[in-house]
C-alpha cells in the first residue's frame, strides 16, 4: 500500500510540477517603429531567430535585453538626439558579435544611411592594415607579369543581389599572366565572374588563365592573389577555382537555423568544392595563395577550399574572418540571415548559414591564418617591392 | 491561481484513487506480456513567427512489455516500459525551390504508469486507464532536404542528409514527463492469455528544450498510439479471499 501511495503521490507531483505554458511570442515582424521600445523588441527578437552564430558567440543576449530595454524605452523615436543615442546603444549591444559580415543599416529619420558594423569597429581598434587598392594590381602588378602572357580587363556590372547600402554598380578587375616565365599569376578583386560569364571581358581573362593551367608543366607553380579581395558570389568557387581540380571534395560544412530559438540548428551539410566543368586535369604544381587582413568572405572560402589541396601554401596575413555564406535579402531559404526589423526601421546584414572548416574549426570572427606571415607594407608596394609576391616566388622556386 | 486549482484537482483525484485502492478485497493478480503497434506524434509549438514553416505529424512504432497488477475486482495498476519514436516533420514552404523539409525521428524509452478500471463479461474485457509517464530521449535522427549552399551546378538544389545528430546537452531536455489516458479492448484466448487492442494518448508536460534563453519557444510531444498486446496471467483470481 505504501508503494501505491508513493506512485500516486509521484504522479500528482508530476502533473503539478511539469506544466509549462506554450509562450505566445509575438512575431518579430509585428513590431513597428512607433516607439524605441518597439524598435528594440523587433531587433532583439529578430536576432534570436535570424542570427546564426549563437552557438559560438559569447554575447549574453538575454543580459543585453535586460540592460538595454529600459534604455531604449526612455528614448523618443521622434527626437533626433535620441535617435543618435540609439545608434550608440545598437553599437554597444552588437560590439561583441562574432559575425564579421554583420552590420545594421538604418533607414529611418536622422539615422537614415547610418551603418553600425561590429567587425569594422573591431578592426579599427586593432589598427589592421589598409586595403590594397584594386588599381595597384591592375596597374602595377600587371607590369610585373611577362609581356607575352599578361592579360587584364575590367567590367562594370550591377550586382543582382543588391543589398541596402550597396552601390548600384561594382567593378570587377581581373589580371592573369606569368611572372619570370616560371609562375602563373591570377588576381581578381571580387568574385563575380560566373555572374558575368557571358561578358567578353570575363572570358578575355578566364580563357588565358585556363590556357596557362593547361600548360602547368611549363611552370613552377601558381600564385593566386586574394589580397584585399572583398568576396562575392560562391558560384565562382567552382567556376574559377574548379579549374584546379578534377574531382569534388568536401572542404567544410554548413548548417542553418531549424527553428526560432537561438540554438535551433539543422545537421551539418557538406560544403563541396567541385570541378568547373571545363574538363581540365587536376593542377599538379604547388599553389601559393596570397592573403591579407582584408581578404574577406568568398575570398576566405576560396583560400580554405584551395588550401585543402595537396601542396598548397598560404602567405600573407590572417584574413578578415567573415566565413558564413550569405543569401540575398528577403529570401529566407535558410531560416536565418538578413532581416528588416520594426517596419524597416533598420536592416540587419548577416550570415545566412554557419560554416566550419573540414577539421571542425570555425574561423568566423578570427580569420584564416596563413602558413607564413608576410605583412602588408604599403610603402614597399609604392616603391615597387611586393613582399608577398616575392615570398611566393621564393616558396615556389624551392619546391 | 490556475496552477493551484489544478493541483487541488490532482490531489482530489489521488485521494479517490487511493481510497478505491484500499478496498478490503485483495486480488493479487499479476499479468505480463508483449505489445507492439503504431504511434502518431504531433509537436506542439509556436510557429506564428515563421509563416513559411509547417509542422507535420510523424508516424512511427512502439514496442513494450506491459505488466499489470490487479488489486481488486475492477482496479489494477499497470506499467509498460516501452520504446517508441516521437517523430515530426518541418516543411518549409518557400517559392522558387522544390520541397524542403526536415524529418526528425526521436527515440524514447518510456514508462507509463496507470491506474486502470476494468470490466469483464465472459471472455471480453474492457479497460480504461490513466496516469502519468516518464521518458528518456535516447537519440535523434534527422533526414533533411535542404538548399545546397556550395553546389556544383551553381544553382539551388536539394541535398538529402541522413545522419544521426547528437543531442545537445545545452538545449535538449532528455527527461520527459506527462500524463496519459487510454483504453483497451481485450479477449480471452484461454484461461490465462488475453489479447488486447490498446489506445493511448500521451501529453508531455515538459518541453523538449531546456529553458536556455528568454522568450524561448517550447516544444511538447503529443503522442497517440495504437498497439496490440498479448497478456499472460500468472495466477488466477482468488475471489472472496480477504
mmCIF file of N, CA and C in Angstrom, chain A residues 1 4-5 7-8 11 14-16 18-25 27 44-45 48-49 62 194 234-235 237-239 251 254 256 258-264 266-269 271-272 274 276 301 325 327-328 331-335 353 355, chain B residues 3 6-7 10 14 17-18 21-22 44 46 48-50 53 77 90 92 94-97 102 113 131-133 142 144 146-147 149-152 154 156 159 161 163 171 173 177-179 205-206 209 211-220:
data_model
loop_
_atom_site.group_PDB
_atom_site.id
_atom_site.type_symbol
_atom_site.label_atom_id
_atom_site.label_comp_id
_atom_site.label_asym_id
_atom_site.label_seq_id
_atom_site.Cartn_x
_atom_site.Cartn_y
_atom_site.Cartn_z
ATOM 1 N N UNK A 1 0.821 -1.208 0.000
ATOM 2 C CA UNK A 1 0.000 0.000 0.000
ATOM 3 C C UNK A 1 0.861 1.267 0.000
ATOM 4 N N UNK A 4 1.941 1.956 -3.461
ATOM 5 C CA UNK A 4 0.874 2.539 -4.260
ATOM 6 C C UNK A 4 0.723 4.028 -3.949
ATOM 7 N N UNK A 5 0.769 4.329 -2.660
ATOM 8 C CA UNK A 5 0.680 5.725 -2.237
ATOM 9 C C UNK A 5 1.809 6.547 -2.854
ATOM 10 N N UNK A 7 3.514 5.910 -5.566
ATOM 11 C CA UNK A 7 3.335 6.067 -7.018
ATOM 12 C C UNK A 7 2.317 7.153 -7.316
ATOM 13 N N UNK A 8 1.182 7.110 -6.613
ATOM 14 C CA UNK A 8 0.128 8.088 -6.885
ATOM 15 C C UNK A 8 0.566 9.501 -6.505
ATOM 16 N N UNK A 11 2.824 10.738 -9.199
ATOM 17 C CA UNK A 11 2.103 11.155 -10.402
ATOM 18 C C UNK A 11 1.476 12.529 -10.212
ATOM 19 N N UNK A 14 4.047 15.106 -10.483
ATOM 20 C CA UNK A 14 4.460 15.258 -11.877
ATOM 21 C C UNK A 14 3.508 16.189 -12.615
ATOM 22 N N UNK A 15 2.200 15.964 -12.417
ATOM 23 C CA UNK A 15 1.198 16.808 -13.071
ATOM 24 C C UNK A 15 1.405 18.276 -12.693
ATOM 25 N N UNK A 16 1.672 18.467 -11.403
ATOM 26 C CA UNK A 16 1.718 19.827 -10.893
ATOM 27 C C UNK A 16 2.987 20.559 -11.302
ATOM 28 N N UNK A 18 5.382 19.930 -13.761
ATOM 29 C CA UNK A 18 5.990 19.987 -15.083
ATOM 30 C C UNK A 18 5.232 20.853 -16.072
ATOM 31 N N UNK A 19 4.094 21.344 -15.691
ATOM 32 C CA UNK A 19 3.307 22.112 -16.650
ATOM 33 C C UNK A 19 3.985 23.431 -16.990
ATOM 34 N N UNK A 20 4.106 23.663 -18.262
ATOM 35 C CA UNK A 20 4.669 24.943 -18.697
ATOM 36 C C UNK A 20 3.876 25.393 -19.911
ATOM 37 N N UNK A 21 3.394 26.583 -19.869
ATOM 38 C CA UNK A 21 2.569 27.046 -20.971
ATOM 39 C C UNK A 21 3.413 27.300 -22.211
ATOM 40 N N UNK A 22 2.816 27.071 -23.346
ATOM 41 C CA UNK A 22 3.500 27.408 -24.592
ATOM 42 C C UNK A 22 3.453 28.918 -24.733
ATOM 43 N N UNK A 23 4.594 29.553 -24.826
ATOM 44 C CA UNK A 23 4.572 31.011 -24.879
ATOM 45 C C UNK A 23 4.008 31.514 -26.191
ATOM 46 N N UNK A 24 3.265 32.569 -26.120
ATOM 47 C CA UNK A 24 2.685 33.152 -27.324
ATOM 48 C C UNK A 24 3.543 34.296 -27.828
ATOM 49 N N UNK A 25 4.775 33.973 -28.160
ATOM 50 C CA UNK A 25 5.704 35.012 -28.584
ATOM 51 C C UNK A 25 5.198 35.705 -29.847
ATOM 52 N N UNK A 27 5.384 37.619 -33.327
ATOM 53 C CA UNK A 27 6.369 37.586 -34.408
ATOM 54 C C UNK A 27 7.184 38.873 -34.416
ATOM 55 N N UNK A 44 15.698 42.837 -31.211
ATOM 56 C CA UNK A 44 16.178 41.786 -30.297
ATOM 57 C C UNK A 44 15.599 40.422 -30.673
ATOM 58 N N UNK A 45 14.302 40.376 -30.957
ATOM 59 C CA UNK A 45 13.691 39.088 -31.291
ATOM 60 C C UNK A 45 14.106 38.610 -32.683
ATOM 61 N N UNK A 48 17.277 36.836 -32.288
ATOM 62 C CA UNK A 48 17.085 35.484 -31.743
ATOM 63 C C UNK A 48 16.864 34.476 -32.854
ATOM 64 N N UNK A 49 16.026 34.856 -33.794
ATOM 65 C CA UNK A 49 15.619 33.930 -34.842
ATOM 66 C C UNK A 49 16.624 33.853 -35.985
ATOM 67 N N UNK A 62 20.415 37.648 -23.563
ATOM 68 C CA UNK A 62 19.382 37.882 -22.544
ATOM 69 C C UNK A 62 19.780 39.041 -21.631
ATOM 70 N N UNK A 194 31.363 34.321 -62.536
ATOM 71 C CA UNK A 194 30.289 33.452 -63.025
ATOM 72 C C UNK A 194 29.038 34.272 -63.343
ATOM 73 N N UNK A 234 29.438 32.803 -54.280
ATOM 74 C CA UNK A 234 30.008 31.471 -54.065
ATOM 75 C C UNK A 234 30.079 30.669 -55.361
ATOM 76 N N UNK A 235 29.305 31.080 -56.348
ATOM 77 C CA UNK A 235 29.329 30.349 -57.617
ATOM 78 C C UNK A 235 30.721 30.333 -58.240
ATOM 79 N N UNK A 237 33.442 29.803 -56.829
ATOM 80 C CA UNK A 237 34.332 28.791 -56.245
ATOM 81 C C UNK A 237 34.580 27.679 -57.255
ATOM 82 N N UNK A 238 33.525 27.169 -57.815
ATOM 83 C CA UNK A 238 33.667 26.095 -58.793
ATOM 84 C C UNK A 238 34.013 26.628 -60.183
ATOM 85 N N UNK A 239 33.418 27.768 -60.525
ATOM 86 C CA UNK A 239 33.612 28.293 -61.876
ATOM 87 C C UNK A 239 35.061 28.710 -62.120
ATOM 88 N N UNK A 251 35.311 20.427 -48.271
ATOM 89 C CA UNK A 251 36.311 21.242 -47.562
ATOM 90 C C UNK A 251 35.740 21.880 -46.298
ATOM 91 N N UNK A 254 28.295 23.254 -43.629
ATOM 92 C CA UNK A 254 27.406 24.373 -43.301
ATOM 93 C C UNK A 254 26.199 23.841 -42.547
ATOM 94 N N UNK A 256 22.218 25.442 -40.967
ATOM 95 C CA UNK A 256 21.304 26.568 -40.933
ATOM 96 C C UNK A 256 20.439 26.509 -39.681
ATOM 97 N N UNK A 258 17.073 25.873 -37.733
ATOM 98 C CA UNK A 258 15.934 24.991 -37.989
ATOM 99 C C UNK A 258 14.783 25.314 -37.052
ATOM 100 N N UNK A 259 14.849 26.450 -36.410
ATOM 101 C CA UNK A 259 13.784 26.848 -35.506
ATOM 102 C C UNK A 259 14.025 28.262 -35.033
ATOM 103 N N UNK A 260 13.073 28.817 -34.324
ATOM 104 C CA UNK A 260 13.173 30.226 -33.939
ATOM 105 C C UNK A 260 14.082 30.482 -32.738
ATOM 106 N N UNK A 261 14.392 29.443 -31.971
ATOM 107 C CA UNK A 261 15.250 29.659 -30.806
ATOM 108 C C UNK A 261 16.709 29.776 -31.237
ATOM 109 N N UNK A 262 17.510 30.341 -30.356
ATOM 110 C CA UNK A 262 18.868 30.692 -30.769
ATOM 111 C C UNK A 262 19.705 29.486 -31.186
ATOM 112 N N UNK A 263 19.510 28.372 -30.515
ATOM 113 C CA UNK A 263 20.367 27.221 -30.794
ATOM 114 C C UNK A 263 19.649 26.125 -31.572
ATOM 115 N N UNK A 264 18.646 26.507 -32.331
ATOM 116 C CA UNK A 264 17.962 25.550 -33.216
ATOM 117 C C UNK A 264 18.745 25.443 -34.515
ATOM 118 N N UNK A 266 19.969 22.878 -37.953
ATOM 119 C CA UNK A 266 19.866 21.657 -38.745
ATOM 120 C C UNK A 266 21.195 20.902 -38.618
ATOM 121 N N UNK A 267 21.260 19.672 -39.093
ATOM 122 C CA UNK A 267 22.551 18.973 -39.109
ATOM 123 C C UNK A 267 23.535 19.665 -40.061
ATOM 124 N N UNK A 268 24.793 19.360 -39.886
ATOM 125 C CA UNK A 268 25.818 19.915 -40.765
ATOM 126 C C UNK A 268 25.713 19.271 -42.152
ATOM 127 N N UNK A 269 25.850 20.085 -43.182
ATOM 128 C CA UNK A 269 25.823 19.627 -44.570
ATOM 129 C C UNK A 269 27.197 19.849 -45.195
ATOM 130 N N UNK A 271 30.105 21.001 -47.422
ATOM 131 C CA UNK A 271 30.392 22.083 -48.365
ATOM 132 C C UNK A 271 31.358 21.511 -49.394
ATOM 133 N N UNK A 272 30.882 21.399 -50.616
ATOM 134 C CA UNK A 272 31.634 20.662 -51.637
ATOM 135 C C UNK A 272 32.272 21.626 -52.636
ATOM 136 N N UNK A 274 33.837 21.629 -56.255
ATOM 137 C CA UNK A 274 33.684 20.713 -57.394
ATOM 138 C C UNK A 274 34.381 21.266 -58.636
ATOM 139 N N UNK A 276 35.128 22.597 -62.433
ATOM 140 C CA UNK A 276 34.395 23.649 -63.143
ATOM 141 C C UNK A 276 33.544 23.124 -64.277
ATOM 142 N N UNK A 301 36.660 31.817 -48.229
ATOM 143 C CA UNK A 301 36.173 30.488 -48.610
ATOM 144 C C UNK A 301 37.092 29.879 -49.673
ATOM 145 N N UNK A 325 28.447 32.009 -45.264
ATOM 146 C CA UNK A 325 27.808 32.411 -46.520
ATOM 147 C C UNK A 325 26.531 33.214 -46.284
ATOM 148 N N UNK A 327 22.842 34.957 -48.107
ATOM 149 C CA UNK A 327 21.909 34.776 -49.197
ATOM 150 C C UNK A 327 21.168 36.071 -49.371
ATOM 151 N N UNK A 328 20.665 36.305 -50.557
ATOM 152 C CA UNK A 328 20.134 37.621 -50.848
ATOM 153 C C UNK A 328 18.940 37.977 -49.984
ATOM 154 N N UNK A 331 14.922 36.555 -49.050
ATOM 155 C CA UNK A 331 14.669 35.158 -49.384
ATOM 156 C C UNK A 331 15.271 34.311 -48.284
ATOM 157 N N UNK A 332 14.448 33.916 -47.350
ATOM 158 C CA UNK A 332 14.981 33.219 -46.192
ATOM 159 C C UNK A 332 14.940 31.710 -46.395
ATOM 160 N N UNK A 333 15.661 31.259 -47.419
ATOM 161 C CA UNK A 333 15.718 29.825 -47.655
ATOM 162 C C UNK A 333 16.361 29.109 -46.481
ATOM 163 N N UNK A 334 17.193 29.814 -45.766
ATOM 164 C CA UNK A 334 17.983 29.150 -44.734
ATOM 165 C C UNK A 334 17.468 29.431 -43.324
ATOM 166 N N UNK A 335 16.298 29.990 -43.207
ATOM 167 C CA UNK A 335 15.651 30.238 -41.912
ATOM 168 C C UNK A 335 16.373 31.282 -41.082
ATOM 169 N N UNK A 353 24.017 31.157 -43.068
ATOM 170 C CA UNK A 353 24.342 29.822 -42.536
ATOM 171 C C UNK A 353 25.698 29.876 -41.838
ATOM 172 N N UNK A 355 29.410 28.223 -41.110
ATOM 173 C CA UNK A 355 30.395 27.440 -41.847
ATOM 174 C C UNK A 355 31.500 27.010 -40.889
ATOM 175 N N UNK B 3 -2.604 27.285 -11.429
ATOM 176 C CA UNK B 3 -1.788 26.128 -11.097
ATOM 177 C C UNK B 3 -2.258 25.511 -9.787
ATOM 178 N N UNK B 6 -5.418 23.497 -10.213
ATOM 179 C CA UNK B 6 -5.115 22.237 -10.898
ATOM 180 C C UNK B 6 -4.477 21.253 -9.929
ATOM 181 N N UNK B 7 -3.645 21.770 -9.076
ATOM 182 C CA UNK B 7 -3.001 20.921 -8.079
ATOM 183 C C UNK B 7 -4.046 20.313 -7.141
ATOM 184 N N UNK B 10 -5.767 17.485 -8.854
ATOM 185 C CA UNK B 10 -4.953 16.274 -8.912
ATOM 186 C C UNK B 10 -4.902 15.586 -7.546
ATOM 187 N N UNK B 14 -6.080 11.860 -6.626
ATOM 188 C CA UNK B 14 -5.195 10.903 -5.979
ATOM 189 C C UNK B 14 -5.854 10.294 -4.743
ATOM 190 N N UNK B 17 -8.438 7.800 -5.744
ATOM 191 C CA UNK B 17 -7.768 6.602 -6.250
ATOM 192 C C UNK B 17 -7.215 5.761 -5.118
ATOM 193 N N UNK B 18 -6.663 6.432 -4.137
ATOM 194 C CA UNK B 18 -6.081 5.689 -3.008
ATOM 195 C C UNK B 18 -7.179 4.992 -2.201
ATOM 196 N N UNK B 21 -8.360 2.068 -4.004
ATOM 197 C CA UNK B 21 -7.366 1.003 -3.961
ATOM 198 C C UNK B 21 -7.348 0.287 -2.604
ATOM 199 N N UNK B 22 -7.806 0.981 -1.590
ATOM 200 C CA UNK B 22 -7.735 0.414 -0.248
ATOM 201 C C UNK B 22 -8.973 -0.402 0.114
ATOM 202 N N UNK B 44 3.802 20.133 -30.431
ATOM 203 C CA UNK B 44 3.081 21.361 -30.103
ATOM 204 C C UNK B 44 4.098 22.469 -29.881
ATOM 205 N N UNK B 46 5.058 26.888 -31.144
ATOM 206 C CA UNK B 46 4.536 28.134 -31.668
ATOM 207 C C UNK B 46 5.303 28.492 -32.936
ATOM 208 N N UNK B 48 4.119 30.916 -35.139
ATOM 209 C CA UNK B 48 3.483 32.087 -35.749
ATOM 210 C C UNK B 48 4.498 33.069 -36.321
ATOM 211 N N UNK B 49 5.737 32.982 -35.827
ATOM 212 C CA UNK B 49 6.725 33.910 -36.382
ATOM 213 C C UNK B 49 7.431 33.323 -37.602
ATOM 214 N N UNK B 50 7.013 32.170 -38.034
ATOM 215 C CA UNK B 50 7.610 31.560 -39.219
ATOM 216 C C UNK B 50 6.498 31.126 -40.164
ATOM 217 N N UNK B 53 6.796 27.997 -42.381
ATOM 218 C CA UNK B 53 7.047 26.680 -41.830
ATOM 219 C C UNK B 53 5.731 26.023 -41.469
ATOM 220 N N UNK B 77 -3.171 -1.635 -11.210
ATOM 221 C CA UNK B 77 -2.143 -0.683 -11.632
ATOM 222 C C UNK B 77 -1.350 -1.353 -12.752
ATOM 223 N N UNK B 90 9.212 19.089 -40.353
ATOM 224 C CA UNK B 90 9.014 20.515 -40.643
ATOM 225 C C UNK B 90 9.042 20.670 -42.155
ATOM 226 N N UNK B 92 9.167 23.424 -45.164
ATOM 227 C CA UNK B 92 9.432 24.823 -45.460
ATOM 228 C C UNK B 92 8.781 25.147 -46.798
ATOM 229 N N UNK B 94 8.531 27.469 -49.395
ATOM 230 C CA UNK B 94 9.116 28.662 -49.982
ATOM 231 C C UNK B 94 8.961 28.621 -51.493
ATOM 232 N N UNK B 95 9.050 29.789 -52.060
ATOM 233 C CA UNK B 95 8.935 29.833 -53.509
ATOM 234 C C UNK B 95 10.291 29.528 -54.156
ATOM 235 N N UNK B 96 10.262 29.300 -55.403
ATOM 236 C CA UNK B 96 11.450 29.135 -56.253
ATOM 237 C C UNK B 96 12.190 27.822 -56.088
ATOM 238 N N UNK B 97 11.998 27.135 -54.997
ATOM 239 C CA UNK B 97 12.740 25.887 -54.830
ATOM 240 C C UNK B 97 11.767 24.747 -54.572
ATOM 241 N N UNK B 102 12.509 18.760 -43.068
ATOM 242 C CA UNK B 102 13.390 18.159 -42.085
ATOM 243 C C UNK B 102 12.551 17.143 -41.314
ATOM 244 N N UNK B 113 2.700 4.758 -16.241
ATOM 245 C CA UNK B 113 2.119 4.100 -15.067
ATOM 246 C C UNK B 113 0.654 4.518 -14.999
ATOM 247 N N UNK B 131 -2.991 7.930 -16.128
ATOM 248 C CA UNK B 131 -1.893 8.125 -15.191
ATOM 249 C C UNK B 131 -0.838 9.039 -15.777
ATOM 250 N N UNK B 132 0.371 8.769 -15.436
ATOM 251 C CA UNK B 132 1.466 9.606 -15.921
ATOM 252 C C UNK B 132 2.504 8.768 -16.630
ATOM 253 N N UNK B 133 3.474 9.436 -17.175
ATOM 254 C CA UNK B 133 4.583 8.703 -17.780
ATOM 255 C C UNK B 133 5.873 9.504 -17.601
ATOM 256 N N UNK B 142 17.912 12.830 -38.047
ATOM 257 C CA UNK B 142 17.350 13.872 -38.907
ATOM 258 C C UNK B 142 17.587 13.516 -40.369
ATOM 259 N N UNK B 144 17.000 15.265 -43.938
ATOM 260 C CA UNK B 144 16.687 16.628 -44.353
ATOM 261 C C UNK B 144 16.858 16.820 -45.852
ATOM 262 N N UNK B 146 17.484 20.025 -47.974
ATOM 263 C CA UNK B 146 17.753 21.446 -47.760
ATOM 264 C C UNK B 146 18.366 22.053 -49.006
ATOM 265 N N UNK B 147 18.658 23.304 -48.925
ATOM 266 C CA UNK B 147 19.230 24.007 -50.063
ATOM 267 C C UNK B 147 20.749 23.897 -49.988
ATOM 268 N N UNK B 149 24.320 25.047 -50.234
ATOM 269 C CA UNK B 149 24.988 26.347 -50.259
ATOM 270 C C UNK B 149 26.132 26.303 -51.263
ATOM 271 N N UNK B 150 26.919 25.259 -51.186
ATOM 272 C CA UNK B 150 28.008 25.058 -52.147
ATOM 273 C C UNK B 150 27.552 23.953 -53.090
ATOM 274 N N UNK B 151 27.092 24.336 -54.241
ATOM 275 C CA UNK B 151 26.542 23.345 -55.149
ATOM 276 C C UNK B 151 27.361 23.296 -56.433
ATOM 277 N N UNK B 152 27.645 22.119 -56.920
ATOM 278 C CA UNK B 152 28.465 22.015 -58.130
ATOM 279 C C UNK B 152 27.775 22.537 -59.376
ATOM 280 N N UNK B 154 26.074 25.330 -59.555
ATOM 281 C CA UNK B 154 25.878 26.765 -59.404
ATOM 282 C C UNK B 154 24.407 27.132 -59.244
ATOM 283 N N UNK B 156 20.414 26.274 -57.073
ATOM 284 C CA UNK B 156 19.780 25.791 -55.855
ATOM 285 C C UNK B 156 19.385 24.331 -56.043
ATOM 286 N N UNK B 159 19.650 18.839 -51.002
ATOM 287 C CA UNK B 159 20.649 17.877 -50.569
ATOM 288 C C UNK B 159 20.015 16.989 -49.513
ATOM 289 N N UNK B 161 20.125 14.661 -46.519
ATOM 290 C CA UNK B 161 21.031 14.350 -45.419
ATOM 291 C C UNK B 161 20.364 13.279 -44.576
ATOM 292 N N UNK B 163 21.515 11.583 -41.217
ATOM 293 C CA UNK B 163 22.551 11.387 -40.223
ATOM 294 C C UNK B 163 21.952 11.430 -38.823
ATOM 295 N N UNK B 171 20.824 22.300 -24.917
ATOM 296 C CA UNK B 171 19.495 22.688 -25.388
ATOM 297 C C UNK B 171 18.441 21.599 -25.240
ATOM 298 N N UNK B 173 16.306 18.733 -23.569
ATOM 299 C CA UNK B 173 15.898 18.126 -22.295
ATOM 300 C C UNK B 173 15.567 16.662 -22.565
ATOM 301 N N UNK B 177 8.227 14.062 -19.024
ATOM 302 C CA UNK B 177 7.144 13.585 -18.177
ATOM 303 C C UNK B 177 5.829 14.157 -18.639
ATOM 304 N N UNK B 178 4.747 13.475 -18.303
ATOM 305 C CA UNK B 178 3.456 13.988 -18.717
ATOM 306 C C UNK B 178 2.333 13.091 -18.235
ATOM 307 N N UNK B 179 1.161 13.314 -18.794
ATOM 308 C CA UNK B 179 0.016 12.498 -18.414
ATOM 309 C C UNK B 179 -0.429 11.674 -19.610
ATOM 310 N N UNK B 205 4.341 17.167 -20.571
ATOM 311 C CA UNK B 205 4.250 18.439 -19.849
ATOM 312 C C UNK B 205 5.612 19.108 -19.726
ATOM 313 N N UNK B 206 6.606 18.438 -20.263
ATOM 314 C CA UNK B 206 7.950 19.022 -20.249
ATOM 315 C C UNK B 206 8.362 19.302 -21.686
ATOM 316 N N UNK B 209 12.925 21.179 -25.089
ATOM 317 C CA UNK B 209 14.067 22.094 -24.995
ATOM 318 C C UNK B 209 14.270 22.558 -23.565
ATOM 319 N N UNK B 211 15.286 25.301 -20.844
ATOM 320 C CA UNK B 211 14.973 26.723 -20.827
ATOM 321 C C UNK B 211 16.276 27.518 -20.797
ATOM 322 N N UNK B 212 16.877 27.691 -21.976
ATOM 323 C CA UNK B 212 18.202 28.291 -22.021
ATOM 324 C C UNK B 212 18.208 29.742 -22.475
ATOM 325 N N UNK B 213 17.055 30.269 -22.825
ATOM 326 C CA UNK B 213 17.023 31.662 -23.280
ATOM 327 C C UNK B 213 15.675 32.289 -22.957
ATOM 328 N N UNK B 214 15.684 33.604 -22.872
ATOM 329 C CA UNK B 214 14.436 34.323 -22.646
ATOM 330 C C UNK B 214 13.577 34.235 -23.897
ATOM 331 N N UNK B 215 12.262 34.264 -23.702
ATOM 332 C CA UNK B 215 11.326 34.238 -24.826
ATOM 333 C C UNK B 215 11.446 32.963 -25.647
ATOM 334 N N UNK B 216 11.863 31.907 -25.008
ATOM 335 C CA UNK B 216 12.070 30.659 -25.730
ATOM 336 C C UNK B 216 10.737 30.070 -26.188
ATOM 337 N N UNK B 217 10.760 29.455 -27.326
ATOM 338 C CA UNK B 217 9.566 28.788 -27.831
ATOM 339 C C UNK B 217 9.696 27.305 -27.525
ATOM 340 N N UNK B 218 8.776 26.801 -26.715
ATOM 341 C CA UNK B 218 8.872 25.424 -26.217
ATOM 342 C C UNK B 218 8.309 24.439 -27.227
ATOM 343 N N UNK B 219 8.626 23.163 -26.978
ATOM 344 C CA UNK B 219 8.141 22.106 -27.861
ATOM 345 C C UNK B 219 7.672 20.939 -27.003
ATOM 346 N N UNK B 220 6.432 20.545 -27.203
ATOM 347 C CA UNK B 220 5.863 19.460 -26.419
ATOM 348 C C UNK B 220 5.387 18.353 -27.355
#
